[in-house]
């Protein structure tokens, strides 16, 4: 019995160690760093199948979508899948009152019906290469910092030039490990990307901001696009003559679904993580900056919701704004809680104690690293004050929409002030403003904005200004209204051009050089100018000074951390370049007494249904299919229609839309979010609490096939059972 227990224990410990979970790995180093582990966890492919420069590999089916998301190619005709929230802007832009694709969904029934999206790009990574030696070539320690930088920039320019000569590619050279290493990344970018399909919002955004960042989740977060190319299959600007792109690789889709502990990997473009910060950086983020943002955004969201709940026009006008404000707000709450639960700051401090001992502190004989922590400390002290100042300002008064609009008029003021500019040039510019004014007021309600202004002024003056530096202009202005926030806001909103469409439009209609006088007298314009000046003259220099110090210390600290633990496998912080994360399908325990299952089903959508609450309105056609149990080949072996699942893959913002693949490299899901209790993974990963949320690919195909009736798209795909 005992023997058995020991054995079990050993196996248990082993599997724990085997499942590294944490890490966003460089595709070109998989063979060296990860292949053995990935295969021991279940992967049946080689690193070369995932990333290869010479042969086609999975990498050739992955795209950076619109610069901020990921997508994957799923047919030999350039069909790509990404998230609904990644295609949101395009779907919204193509929607009109008559054809409201955002609300009702959109499905092109033929190539001719697919909709172009000016400005949208997708990029394939052609190759990445370690160019560290070439970047540092000719640089030595006798050079000044600026000489070093000049030489480095010249080297980088030469590397990029060589990589793009004689081809149609684009190249960047990016620092990894805070500049201890540099990699060249060569991309092929397509610019004719068409919308093929999107589910209605009550599927693609089911659960809305209420469920965002949370598990259990039932969002059908996907949309479908297609890459078009010239007749030579190369990138070409939009043209009717363009044809579907023939990719080097497209993903095979598996309908087999997932079981607990199944190996999975995610291939995509995570944006930014900061896993190697000193404790002071983590402490500042989660205990000072996040709380400021959370408090101020909470108030703004409350005001917007109050109006949206009772007024459909306002709800539509503010849907995207609410989503944007709420996404950050909710993530930061999760992040701060997560770090607290992990004792993250304390853990970093304990680590720093060990680091200090390792680095040595002998004053007579300082090592290159012995001063590091002290240097961070003296840099963070003033920075904490100025970063708080900046956050208070930008998240409070500067978030007022009329003020933002006023600030956008600086270029017009400048052109008018310049004696050399012609009346014609002024006229042209003012006409451009007329167009953008329409866009602004289409989604604007001055009652909401006024209430936010009052609330932000109050918070800023009564709380923010106590702890931070703040611009004198607010005091002087408030005095004019005997310190009444409401009276000040009323005056601004009743007289300003920027809170009233008629006022600003009629001024712009008859705009001449002299009209600028009216703008210059505007209360929001004046406030905007003053706040910007304060920001530029007082806040920005302090932040810049910190950044300079941080940028000079962090490369050394990173290098030192790697030297201190030579046997630890390090991965570089995310930097919007292609990475592979891997882990296993697993539920988790968010808090004591509760276990979360690893998947959700259509039953849960019906369970959440509430026709009174916008986020939980269930699409009638979906309900019909549910009641008829008409799931086609997409049901699980258990008969359930599974919607989403979670796994331990380490992901971040930018991984949205990433393919989630099984041990054969087949597509089983589309990544779209993380669980709330694990959003601190950008600062510190925990295998117990960090989970990525994926749409089960079978639910996606079910919607395309059964709900949209777009069978022709399914026929394009390669599907295995
Ligand atoms: N939380 C996910 C991500 O960070 C999804 C965001 C979609 N937006 C929303 N407000 N629901 O991108
Ligand atoms: N929702 C995120 C995205 O849009 C993904 C995440 O932060 O986990 O990239």
XYZ file of C-alpha atoms and ligand atoms in Angstrom:
742
model
C 0.000 0.000 0.000
C 2.686 2.401 1.049
C 4.765 1.441 -1.935
C 1.811 2.173 -4.142
C 1.330 5.560 -2.511
C 4.937 6.482 -3.004
C 4.721 5.410 -6.597
C 1.553 7.410 -7.112
C 3.206 10.362 -5.488
C 6.161 10.092 -7.779
C 3.939 9.958 -10.830
C 1.983 12.910 -9.506
C 5.074 15.007 -8.908
C 6.375 14.036 -12.299
C 3.247 15.071 -14.138
C 3.197 18.323 -12.231
C 6.683 19.080 -13.386
C 5.930 17.869 -16.861
C 3.113 20.326 -17.302
C 5.096 23.485 -17.462
C 2.035 25.478 -18.679
C 3.716 28.842 -18.271
C 5.501 30.329 -21.243
C 5.083 31.861 -24.664
C 7.761 30.226 -26.731
C 9.540 31.275 -29.883
C 8.488 29.011 -32.769
C 11.994 28.779 -34.166
C 13.420 27.564 -30.842
C 10.808 24.887 -30.161
C 13.051 22.089 -31.288
C 15.804 23.148 -28.948
C 13.735 24.161 -25.938
C 10.326 22.491 -26.025
C 9.985 19.632 -28.475
C 10.925 16.871 -26.048
C 8.559 18.166 -23.397
C 5.713 18.797 -25.823
C 6.004 15.289 -27.197
C 6.146 13.753 -23.763
C 2.906 15.574 -23.015
C 1.211 14.107 -26.058
C 2.236 16.118 -29.109
C 2.543 13.844 -32.119
C 4.176 16.441 -34.353
C 7.774 17.585 -34.571
C 8.862 21.163 -33.989
C 9.532 21.314 -37.732
C 5.833 20.593 -38.412
C 4.951 23.643 -36.341
C 7.600 26.019 -37.598
C 9.763 25.569 -40.652
C 11.384 28.014 -43.012
C 12.017 25.561 -45.811
C 8.900 23.408 -45.765
C 5.301 24.302 -45.298
C 4.374 24.139 -41.615
C 1.517 25.165 -39.330
C 3.042 28.633 -39.116
C 1.935 29.218 -42.709
C -1.690 28.982 -41.605
C -1.405 31.599 -38.832
C -1.997 35.315 -39.420
C -1.612 38.468 -37.398
C -5.125 39.849 -37.904
C -5.506 43.621 -38.086
C -2.352 44.096 -36.019
C -4.059 43.267 -32.708
C -5.530 39.781 -33.023
C -4.694 36.392 -34.492
C -6.458 34.392 -37.193
C -6.014 31.011 -38.895
C -6.422 29.793 -42.450
C -8.941 26.952 -42.723
C -9.303 26.330 -46.439
C -7.195 26.201 -49.589
C -9.129 29.297 -50.709
C -7.756 31.649 -48.075
C -10.700 31.375 -45.683
C -9.747 32.572 -42.181
C -11.325 32.339 -38.748
C -10.865 34.859 -35.979
C -13.002 36.192 -33.109
C -16.215 38.145 -33.447
C -14.684 40.801 -31.197
C -11.671 41.002 -33.531
C -13.861 41.560 -36.591
C -16.254 43.783 -34.616
C -15.054 47.065 -36.090
C -15.373 45.748 -39.644
C -18.778 44.188 -39.027
C -19.973 47.433 -37.448
C -18.536 49.519 -40.280
C -20.425 47.449 -42.855
C -23.684 47.677 -40.901
C -26.446 50.152 -41.677
C -29.912 50.549 -40.198
C -31.340 48.527 -43.127
C -28.558 45.926 -43.085
C -27.594 45.636 -39.457
C -25.040 42.824 -39.683
C -23.842 43.491 -36.169
C -27.250 42.650 -34.743
C -28.486 40.102 -37.267
C -25.293 38.505 -38.502
C -24.005 38.381 -42.068
C -23.359 35.496 -44.433
C -22.082 35.886 -47.977
C -23.619 33.173 -50.090
C -20.979 33.467 -52.811
C -17.559 35.049 -53.351
C -19.276 38.007 -55.033
C -21.107 38.845 -51.826
C -17.998 38.943 -49.641
C -17.394 42.469 -48.360
C -14.096 44.382 -48.646
C -12.679 46.129 -45.564
C -10.440 49.076 -46.374
C -7.552 49.323 -43.933
C -7.745 45.726 -42.693
C -4.573 43.690 -43.146
C -3.390 40.200 -42.295
C 0.264 39.203 -42.102
C 1.975 35.859 -42.346
C 5.329 35.334 -40.704
C 7.664 34.130 -43.447
C 10.734 33.748 -41.313
C 12.294 34.718 -38.021
C 15.980 34.765 -37.319
C 18.318 35.531 -34.428
C 20.230 38.653 -35.469
C 21.647 39.572 -32.070
C 25.272 39.468 -33.231
C 24.554 41.582 -36.308
C 22.655 44.164 -34.269
C 25.571 44.572 -31.840
C 28.262 44.473 -34.488
C 30.771 47.305 -34.150
C 29.460 48.368 -30.754
C 31.854 48.505 -27.833
C 31.930 49.825 -24.317
C 34.072 52.825 -25.165
C 31.162 54.313 -27.052
C 28.701 56.733 -25.521
C 25.086 55.673 -25.219
C 24.060 57.788 -28.182
C 26.906 56.430 -30.307
C 25.820 52.919 -29.405
C 22.224 53.663 -30.301
C 23.177 55.239 -33.597
C 25.268 52.235 -34.550
C 22.562 49.827 -33.425
C 19.911 51.628 -35.479
C 22.155 51.610 -38.529
C 22.758 47.877 -38.113
C 19.042 47.234 -37.792
C 18.293 49.286 -40.898
C 20.854 47.279 -42.859
C 19.430 43.958 -41.648
C 15.918 45.003 -42.647
C 17.064 46.259 -46.006
C 18.796 43.010 -46.811
C 15.779 40.952 -45.740
C 13.414 42.842 -48.017
C 15.542 43.364 -51.091
C 14.263 41.515 -54.149
C 10.979 40.449 -52.540
C 7.616 41.908 -51.543
C 8.035 41.258 -47.821
C 8.169 43.565 -44.831
C 10.749 43.210 -42.092
C 11.124 44.300 -38.491
C 13.855 43.697 -35.956
C 12.512 43.371 -32.432
C 14.201 43.170 -29.031
C 13.604 40.076 -26.879
C 14.612 39.719 -23.227
C 14.717 43.519 -23.034
C 17.283 43.805 -25.779
C 19.585 40.985 -24.737
C 18.557 39.328 -27.966
C 17.216 40.619 -31.280
C 15.219 38.785 -33.908
C 14.460 39.641 -37.490
C 10.852 38.998 -38.474
C 9.892 38.870 -42.130
C 6.202 39.207 -42.989
C 4.014 38.955 -46.020
C 1.054 41.332 -45.640
C -2.235 41.100 -47.497
C -4.523 44.099 -47.797
C -7.606 42.760 -49.579
C -9.418 40.979 -46.763
C -13.146 40.412 -47.118
C -15.859 39.684 -44.608
C -17.442 36.299 -45.278
C -19.614 35.758 -42.263
C -20.440 36.726 -38.714
C -23.013 35.345 -36.307
C -25.598 37.721 -34.841
C -24.334 39.592 -31.764
C -26.582 37.582 -29.473
C -24.347 34.633 -30.376
C -20.993 36.294 -31.159
C -21.165 38.511 -28.088
C -23.538 36.401 -25.974
C -23.004 37.305 -22.325
C -21.540 40.688 -23.345
C -19.532 42.585 -20.772
C -21.310 40.748 -17.976
C -19.616 37.468 -18.859
C -16.461 39.013 -20.330
C -13.255 37.692 -18.661
C -15.294 35.021 -16.939
C -16.008 31.368 -16.768
C -18.441 29.620 -17.278
C -18.749 31.178 -20.694
C -21.032 30.693 -23.698
C -19.882 33.293 -26.213
C -19.858 32.216 -29.886
C -16.951 34.589 -30.412
C -15.989 34.007 -34.062
C -16.161 35.648 -37.473
C -15.070 34.526 -40.930
C -12.948 36.414 -43.457
C -11.144 35.606 -46.694
C -7.773 36.704 -47.986
C -7.705 37.878 -51.599
C -4.585 38.124 -53.747
C -3.610 39.238 -57.221
C -3.629 36.697 -60.041
C -0.002 35.864 -59.112
C -1.206 34.869 -55.591
C 0.757 37.809 -54.140
C -0.640 40.620 -51.989
C -2.499 43.242 -54.014
C -4.591 46.267 -53.076
C -8.341 45.708 -53.248
C -9.584 45.032 -56.752
C -12.620 43.267 -58.197
C -10.175 41.188 -60.223
C -8.449 39.771 -57.129
C -8.919 36.088 -56.404
C -8.991 33.993 -53.215
C -5.471 33.495 -51.889
C -4.020 29.995 -52.172
C -2.230 29.470 -48.848
C 0.883 27.400 -48.303
C -0.993 25.627 -45.522
C -4.457 25.477 -44.038
C -5.475 23.859 -40.776
C -7.332 20.574 -40.559
C -10.320 20.747 -38.229
C -11.061 17.970 -35.768
C -14.578 17.186 -34.558
C -13.325 14.892 -31.821
C -13.491 17.500 -29.067
C -11.482 17.548 -25.857
C -11.101 15.477 -22.704
C -9.561 16.594 -19.422
C -5.741 16.569 -19.515
C -5.636 16.529 -23.317
C -2.559 18.238 -24.703
C -3.337 21.516 -26.478
C -1.301 24.316 -27.937
C -2.058 27.868 -29.004
C -0.272 29.533 -31.900
C -0.635 33.292 -32.077
C 0.481 36.847 -31.456
C 0.327 37.756 -27.730
C 0.759 41.506 -27.265
C 2.499 42.364 -24.030
C 3.437 40.676 -20.774
C 5.735 41.816 -17.957
C 6.803 38.684 -16.143
C 10.241 39.885 -15.073
C 9.426 43.200 -13.397
C 10.877 44.036 -10.008
C 8.377 43.791 -7.117
C 8.037 47.572 -7.132
C 6.673 47.496 -10.669
C 4.087 44.846 -9.841
C 3.174 46.600 -6.601
C 2.697 49.924 -8.390
C 0.529 48.357 -11.095
C -1.781 46.297 -8.931
C -1.930 48.361 -5.740
C -1.805 51.917 -7.040
C -2.513 52.296 -10.753
C -5.172 49.607 -11.197
C -7.242 50.901 -8.248
C -7.267 54.422 -9.711
C -8.398 53.132 -13.096
C -10.942 50.766 -11.565
C -12.532 53.456 -9.395
C -12.797 56.042 -12.154
C -13.959 53.630 -14.844
C -16.481 52.110 -12.450
C -18.155 55.496 -12.122
C -18.151 56.151 -15.857
C -19.565 52.703 -16.567
C -22.255 53.211 -13.933
C -23.410 56.423 -15.576
C -23.408 54.925 -19.075
C -25.280 51.820 -17.905
C -27.891 53.853 -16.075
C -28.858 55.536 -19.349
C -28.365 52.467 -21.579
C -30.605 50.258 -19.541
C -33.676 52.356 -20.198
C -32.930 53.664 -23.661
C -32.157 51.505 -26.700
C -30.726 54.343 -28.784
C -28.216 55.138 -26.066
C -27.404 51.477 -25.576
C -26.466 51.180 -29.249
C -24.594 54.483 -29.249
C -22.527 53.485 -26.254
C -22.150 49.726 -26.873
C -18.623 49.825 -28.268
C -17.467 52.536 -25.838
C -18.896 50.641 -22.900
C -17.202 47.456 -24.104
C -13.844 49.196 -24.405
C -13.988 50.870 -20.993
C -15.346 47.729 -19.330
C -12.785 45.376 -20.864
C -9.859 47.151 -19.187
C -11.788 47.840 -15.984
C -12.684 44.201 -15.491
C -9.284 42.878 -16.411
C -7.557 45.154 -13.901
C -9.897 44.075 -11.121
C -9.061 40.458 -11.916
C -5.363 41.216 -12.181
C -5.117 43.004 -8.840
C -7.124 40.287 -7.081
C -5.066 37.568 -8.722
C -1.753 39.042 -7.608
C -3.126 39.428 -4.092
C -4.297 35.804 -4.000
C -0.915 34.651 -5.274
C 0.933 36.883 -2.786
C 2.626 38.040 -5.941
C 4.349 41.129 -4.591
C 5.638 39.217 -1.548
C 6.874 36.418 -3.792
C 8.783 38.895 -5.930
C 10.246 40.442 -2.762
C 11.376 37.053 -1.522
C 12.928 36.452 -4.900
C 14.712 39.792 -4.677
C 16.146 38.859 -1.291
C 17.654 35.782 -2.909
C 18.762 37.856 -5.860
C 20.503 40.383 -3.630
C 22.344 37.602 -1.846
C 23.386 36.089 -5.151
C 24.425 39.423 -6.667
C 26.540 40.266 -3.617
C 26.483 43.457 -1.684
C 30.083 43.917 -0.727
C 30.496 47.661 -1.017
C 34.226 47.450 -1.460
C 33.857 45.101 -4.376
C 30.516 45.680 -6.081
C 29.453 43.177 -8.715
C 27.788 44.431 -11.911
C 24.433 43.530 -10.373
C 24.769 44.593 -6.776
C 23.336 48.073 -7.356
C 20.421 47.021 -9.522
C 17.637 46.725 -6.960
C 18.639 49.975 -5.293
C 18.621 51.710 -8.666
C 15.134 50.422 -9.386
C 14.033 51.665 -6.019
C 15.237 55.187 -6.574
C 13.679 55.231 -10.045
C 10.284 53.888 -8.940
C 9.838 56.332 -6.060
C 9.266 59.486 -8.115
C 7.701 57.466 -10.894
C 4.912 56.124 -8.678
C 3.867 59.709 -7.973
C 3.949 60.832 -11.609
C 2.399 57.680 -12.999
C -0.489 58.146 -10.550
C -0.783 61.754 -11.629
C -0.949 60.733 -15.260
C -3.482 57.988 -14.597
C -5.745 60.239 -12.540
C -5.711 62.870 -15.237
C -6.230 60.625 -18.245
C -8.870 58.425 -16.621
C -10.860 61.314 -15.140
C -11.300 64.767 -16.665
C -9.488 63.874 -19.873
C -11.923 61.037 -20.526
C -14.754 63.536 -21.053
C -15.773 63.169 -24.672
C -16.436 66.844 -25.421
C -12.973 67.645 -24.124
C -11.477 64.992 -26.366
C -13.327 66.429 -29.336
C -12.078 69.920 -28.487
C -8.506 68.644 -28.372
C -8.914 67.224 -31.860
C -9.326 70.806 -33.116
C -5.735 71.828 -32.402
C -4.604 71.157 -36.011
C -7.358 73.432 -37.323
C -6.342 76.141 -34.876
C -2.734 75.774 -35.938
C -3.407 76.049 -39.632
C -5.480 79.184 -39.003
C -2.767 80.728 -36.876
C -0.181 80.161 -39.587
C -0.116 83.253 -41.823
C 1.280 81.168 -44.691
C -1.676 78.826 -44.958
C -4.169 79.608 -47.688
C -7.909 80.076 -47.206
C -8.356 77.073 -49.516
C -6.272 74.835 -47.269
C -8.242 76.022 -44.249
C -11.491 75.329 -46.080
C -10.403 71.793 -47.026
C -9.382 70.965 -43.493
C -12.567 72.369 -41.973
C -14.587 70.275 -44.421
C -12.811 67.154 -43.181
C -13.937 68.084 -39.702
C -17.548 68.255 -40.855
C -17.343 64.587 -41.813
C -15.757 63.380 -38.602
C -18.171 65.468 -36.515
C -21.006 63.315 -37.870
C -19.267 60.169 -36.700
C -18.698 61.667 -33.260
C -22.259 62.831 -32.666
C -23.792 59.648 -34.077
C -22.616 57.945 -30.905
C -22.784 60.799 -28.426
C -25.157 61.874 -25.694
C -24.322 65.130 -23.953
C -26.395 64.326 -20.867
C -24.198 61.331 -20.176
C -21.056 63.300 -20.916
C -22.109 66.136 -18.611
C -22.848 63.764 -15.769
C -19.476 62.101 -16.289
C -17.767 65.496 -16.279
C -19.338 66.394 -12.921
C -18.441 63.015 -11.420
C -14.881 63.117 -12.757
C -14.286 66.656 -11.509
C -15.531 65.680 -8.078
C -13.408 62.523 -7.883
C -10.358 64.295 -9.175
C -10.586 67.289 -6.859
C -11.684 65.376 -3.776
C -9.505 62.288 -4.070
C -6.988 62.460 -6.913
C -5.609 65.895 -6.184
C -4.853 64.885 -2.595
C -2.381 62.257 -3.659
C -0.973 63.499 -6.904
C 0.272 66.551 -8.629
C -2.525 68.332 -10.484
C -3.010 71.191 -12.901
C -3.805 74.585 -11.394
C -6.292 75.367 -14.175
C -8.939 73.193 -12.559
C -8.745 75.202 -9.347
C -8.919 78.535 -11.127
C -11.856 77.389 -13.186
C -13.729 75.968 -10.239
C -13.306 79.184 -8.254
C -15.299 80.986 -10.919
C -18.204 78.730 -10.028
C -17.742 78.943 -6.271
C -16.332 75.444 -6.269
C -19.507 73.912 -7.688
C -18.724 71.047 -10.049
C -22.255 71.059 -11.363
C -22.239 74.797 -12.083
C -18.915 74.499 -13.875
C -20.143 71.577 -15.972
C -23.424 73.343 -16.751
C -21.570 76.370 -18.010
C -19.272 74.247 -20.164
C -22.063 72.212 -21.681
C -24.377 75.139 -22.231
C -21.819 77.276 -24.008
C -19.318 74.937 -25.633
C -19.288 74.210 -29.349
C -18.102 70.695 -28.697
C -21.097 69.325 -26.822
C -23.696 70.362 -29.342
C -23.835 69.174 -32.913
C -25.789 72.174 -34.222
C -23.366 74.690 -32.771
C -20.247 73.042 -34.083
C -21.790 72.193 -37.465
C -23.025 75.676 -38.210
C -19.656 77.099 -37.259
C -17.880 74.623 -39.536
C -20.317 75.201 -42.426
C -19.296 78.846 -42.677
C -15.742 78.385 -41.466
C -13.101 81.006 -42.298
C -9.753 81.857 -40.765
C -11.479 84.207 -38.347
C -13.813 81.538 -37.019
C -10.929 80.192 -35.009
C -11.562 82.999 -32.511
C -14.738 81.205 -31.483
C -12.882 77.969 -30.932
C -10.179 79.678 -28.942
C -12.762 81.123 -26.581
C -14.447 77.784 -26.041
C -14.265 76.518 -22.441
C -13.490 72.917 -23.417
C -10.893 74.051 -25.916
C -9.174 76.236 -23.323
C -9.267 73.496 -20.713
C -7.956 70.973 -23.236
C -5.038 73.193 -24.200
C -4.119 73.826 -20.575
C -4.319 70.179 -19.578
C -2.266 69.168 -22.553
C 0.352 71.763 -21.686
C 0.461 70.528 -18.110
C 0.770 66.980 -19.337
C 3.552 67.892 -21.748
C 5.540 70.157 -19.443
C 5.186 68.477 -16.073
C 4.047 64.880 -16.413
C 5.671 63.648 -19.606
C 9.258 64.600 -18.669
C 9.001 62.708 -15.379
C 7.595 59.637 -17.115
C 10.247 59.858 -19.832
C 13.018 60.084 -17.267
C 11.764 56.912 -15.622
C 11.451 55.117 -18.942
C 15.027 55.975 -19.799
C 16.270 54.579 -16.495
C 13.993 51.545 -16.740
C 15.175 50.839 -20.281
C 18.757 50.955 -19.144
C 18.256 48.804 -16.023
C 15.859 46.172 -17.318
C 18.229 44.582 -19.874
C 20.784 44.134 -17.105
C 18.218 42.820 -14.640
C 16.871 40.389 -17.234
C 20.354 39.115 -17.988
C 21.099 38.776 -14.289
C 17.889 36.812 -13.663
C 18.898 34.409 -16.402
C 22.385 34.016 -14.986
C 21.108 33.468 -11.486
C 19.033 30.473 -12.589
C 21.028 28.911 -15.404
C 18.971 25.719 -15.453
C 15.615 27.505 -15.660
C 14.047 27.713 -19.091
C 13.222 31.362 -19.785
C 10.819 32.751 -22.355
C 10.828 36.379 -23.470
C 7.941 38.675 -22.538
C 5.259 38.911 -25.213
C 5.896 41.580 -27.846
C 3.201 41.044 -30.500
C 5.279 38.440 -32.328
C 4.388 34.835 -33.067
C 4.539 32.468 -30.084
C 3.529 28.970 -29.107
C 1.967 28.233 -25.714
C 1.047 24.739 -24.612
C -0.777 23.084 -21.768
C -3.645 20.803 -21.017
C -7.418 20.918 -20.909
C -8.384 21.453 -17.264
C -11.044 22.933 -15.010
C -10.003 24.844 -11.904
C -10.935 25.940 -8.430
C -11.644 29.682 -8.522
C -12.247 29.822 -4.777
C -12.676 27.516 -1.846
C -15.470 25.016 -2.245
C -16.059 25.573 -5.951
C -14.823 23.531 -8.885
C -15.265 24.699 -12.435
C -15.814 22.131 -15.156
C -13.589 22.351 -18.238
C -16.397 22.866 -20.763
C -19.810 24.501 -21.244
C -22.792 23.513 -23.402
C -25.752 24.977 -25.215
C -27.827 24.079 -22.144
C -26.033 26.889 -20.360
C -27.158 29.407 -22.971
C -30.758 28.415 -22.372
C -30.108 28.536 -18.638
C -28.763 32.080 -18.897
C -31.574 33.221 -21.186
C -33.298 36.416 -20.080
C -35.273 38.364 -22.678
C -35.195 41.403 -20.358
C -31.420 41.603 -20.252
C -29.689 42.517 -23.488
C -26.607 40.343 -22.866
C -28.748 37.248 -22.361
C -31.253 37.419 -25.171
C -31.119 34.073 -26.966
C -31.218 34.005 -30.744
C -34.609 32.410 -31.643
C -33.144 30.233 -34.415
C -30.579 28.917 -31.959
C -33.323 27.983 -29.551
C -35.202 26.126 -32.267
C -32.123 24.067 -33.093
C -31.618 23.449 -29.401
C -35.174 22.244 -28.878
C -34.978 20.016 -31.958
C -31.545 18.766 -30.800
C -30.526 19.360 -34.394
C -26.759 19.370 -33.819
C -25.674 17.469 -36.926
C -22.210 15.944 -36.686
C -21.139 18.674 -34.234
C -22.496 17.180 -30.994
C -20.075 15.608 -28.567
C -20.027 11.828 -28.198
C -22.076 12.465 -25.065
C -24.788 14.034 -27.249
C -24.171 17.530 -25.839
C -23.571 20.597 -27.979
C -20.446 21.942 -26.345
C -19.793 25.672 -26.610
C -16.485 26.587 -24.912
C -13.627 24.920 -23.037
C -10.697 25.985 -20.903
C -7.061 24.928 -20.745
C -3.797 25.967 -19.141
C -2.241 27.639 -22.191
C -0.447 30.869 -21.281
C -2.058 33.567 -23.431
C -2.479 37.325 -23.462
C -4.245 40.164 -25.267
C -3.533 39.619 -28.971
C -4.014 35.869 -28.668
C -7.659 36.441 -29.434
C -8.576 34.471 -32.529
C -5.611 32.128 -32.106
C -6.049 28.531 -33.160
C -6.147 26.027 -30.314
C -4.817 22.729 -31.589
C -4.655 19.136 -30.389
C -1.740 16.743 -30.336
C -2.063 16.189 -34.108
C -1.989 19.906 -34.805
C -5.693 19.868 -35.735
C -7.905 22.826 -34.950
C -10.154 22.161 -31.950
C -10.932 25.679 -30.791
C -10.550 29.414 -31.217
C -8.983 31.237 -28.284
C -10.847 34.361 -27.168
C -10.369 35.164 -23.499
C -9.021 34.243 -20.080
C -10.716 33.379 -16.789
C -10.975 36.245 -14.342
C -9.048 34.632 -11.518
C -6.072 34.252 -13.849
C -5.810 37.608 -15.607
C -2.682 38.393 -13.579
C -0.902 36.036 -15.970
C 0.467 39.095 -17.781
C 2.484 39.765 -14.617
C 2.677 36.338 -12.993
C 1.385 32.972 -14.139
C -0.221 30.396 -11.864
C -0.961 26.904 -13.180
C -3.751 26.610 -10.596
C -5.700 29.668 -11.638
C -4.735 30.712 -15.166
C -6.947 29.368 -17.943
C -7.429 30.420 -21.539
C -10.995 30.280 -22.842
C -11.658 28.812 -26.288
C -14.676 28.481 -28.448
C -15.190 24.780 -29.210
C -14.666 24.575 -32.981
C -17.704 22.283 -33.215
C -19.979 25.060 -31.923
C -18.481 27.412 -34.518
C -19.138 24.923 -37.347
C -22.618 24.192 -35.990
C -23.479 27.898 -36.209
C -22.036 28.198 -39.736
C -23.752 25.059 -40.961
C -27.033 24.754 -39.090
C -27.846 28.318 -38.104
C -26.431 30.288 -41.021
C -26.951 27.552 -43.591
C -23.537 28.363 -45.050
C -22.818 24.781 -45.963
C -20.550 25.884 -48.826
C -18.050 27.181 -46.249
C -18.016 23.883 -44.385
C -17.397 22.140 -47.728
C -14.295 24.259 -48.238
C -12.762 23.091 -44.965
C -10.793 19.946 -44.231
C -12.592 18.174 -41.416
C -11.667 14.947 -39.646
C -13.923 12.962 -37.361
N -11.728 40.021 -22.752
C -11.487 39.682 -24.112
C -10.224 40.406 -24.628
O -9.557 41.030 -23.849
C -12.654 39.921 -24.988
C -12.977 41.342 -25.198
C -14.213 41.586 -26.003
N -14.743 42.837 -25.540
C -15.730 42.958 -24.634
N -15.860 44.093 -23.993
N -16.539 41.967 -24.377
O -10.066 40.881 -25.703
N -9.469 38.812 -25.213
C -8.054 38.956 -25.448
C -7.736 39.420 -26.877
O -8.503 40.111 -27.492
C -7.326 37.714 -25.112
C -6.849 37.731 -23.700
O -6.507 38.803 -23.200
O -6.755 36.645 -23.128
O -6.650 39.212 -27.367
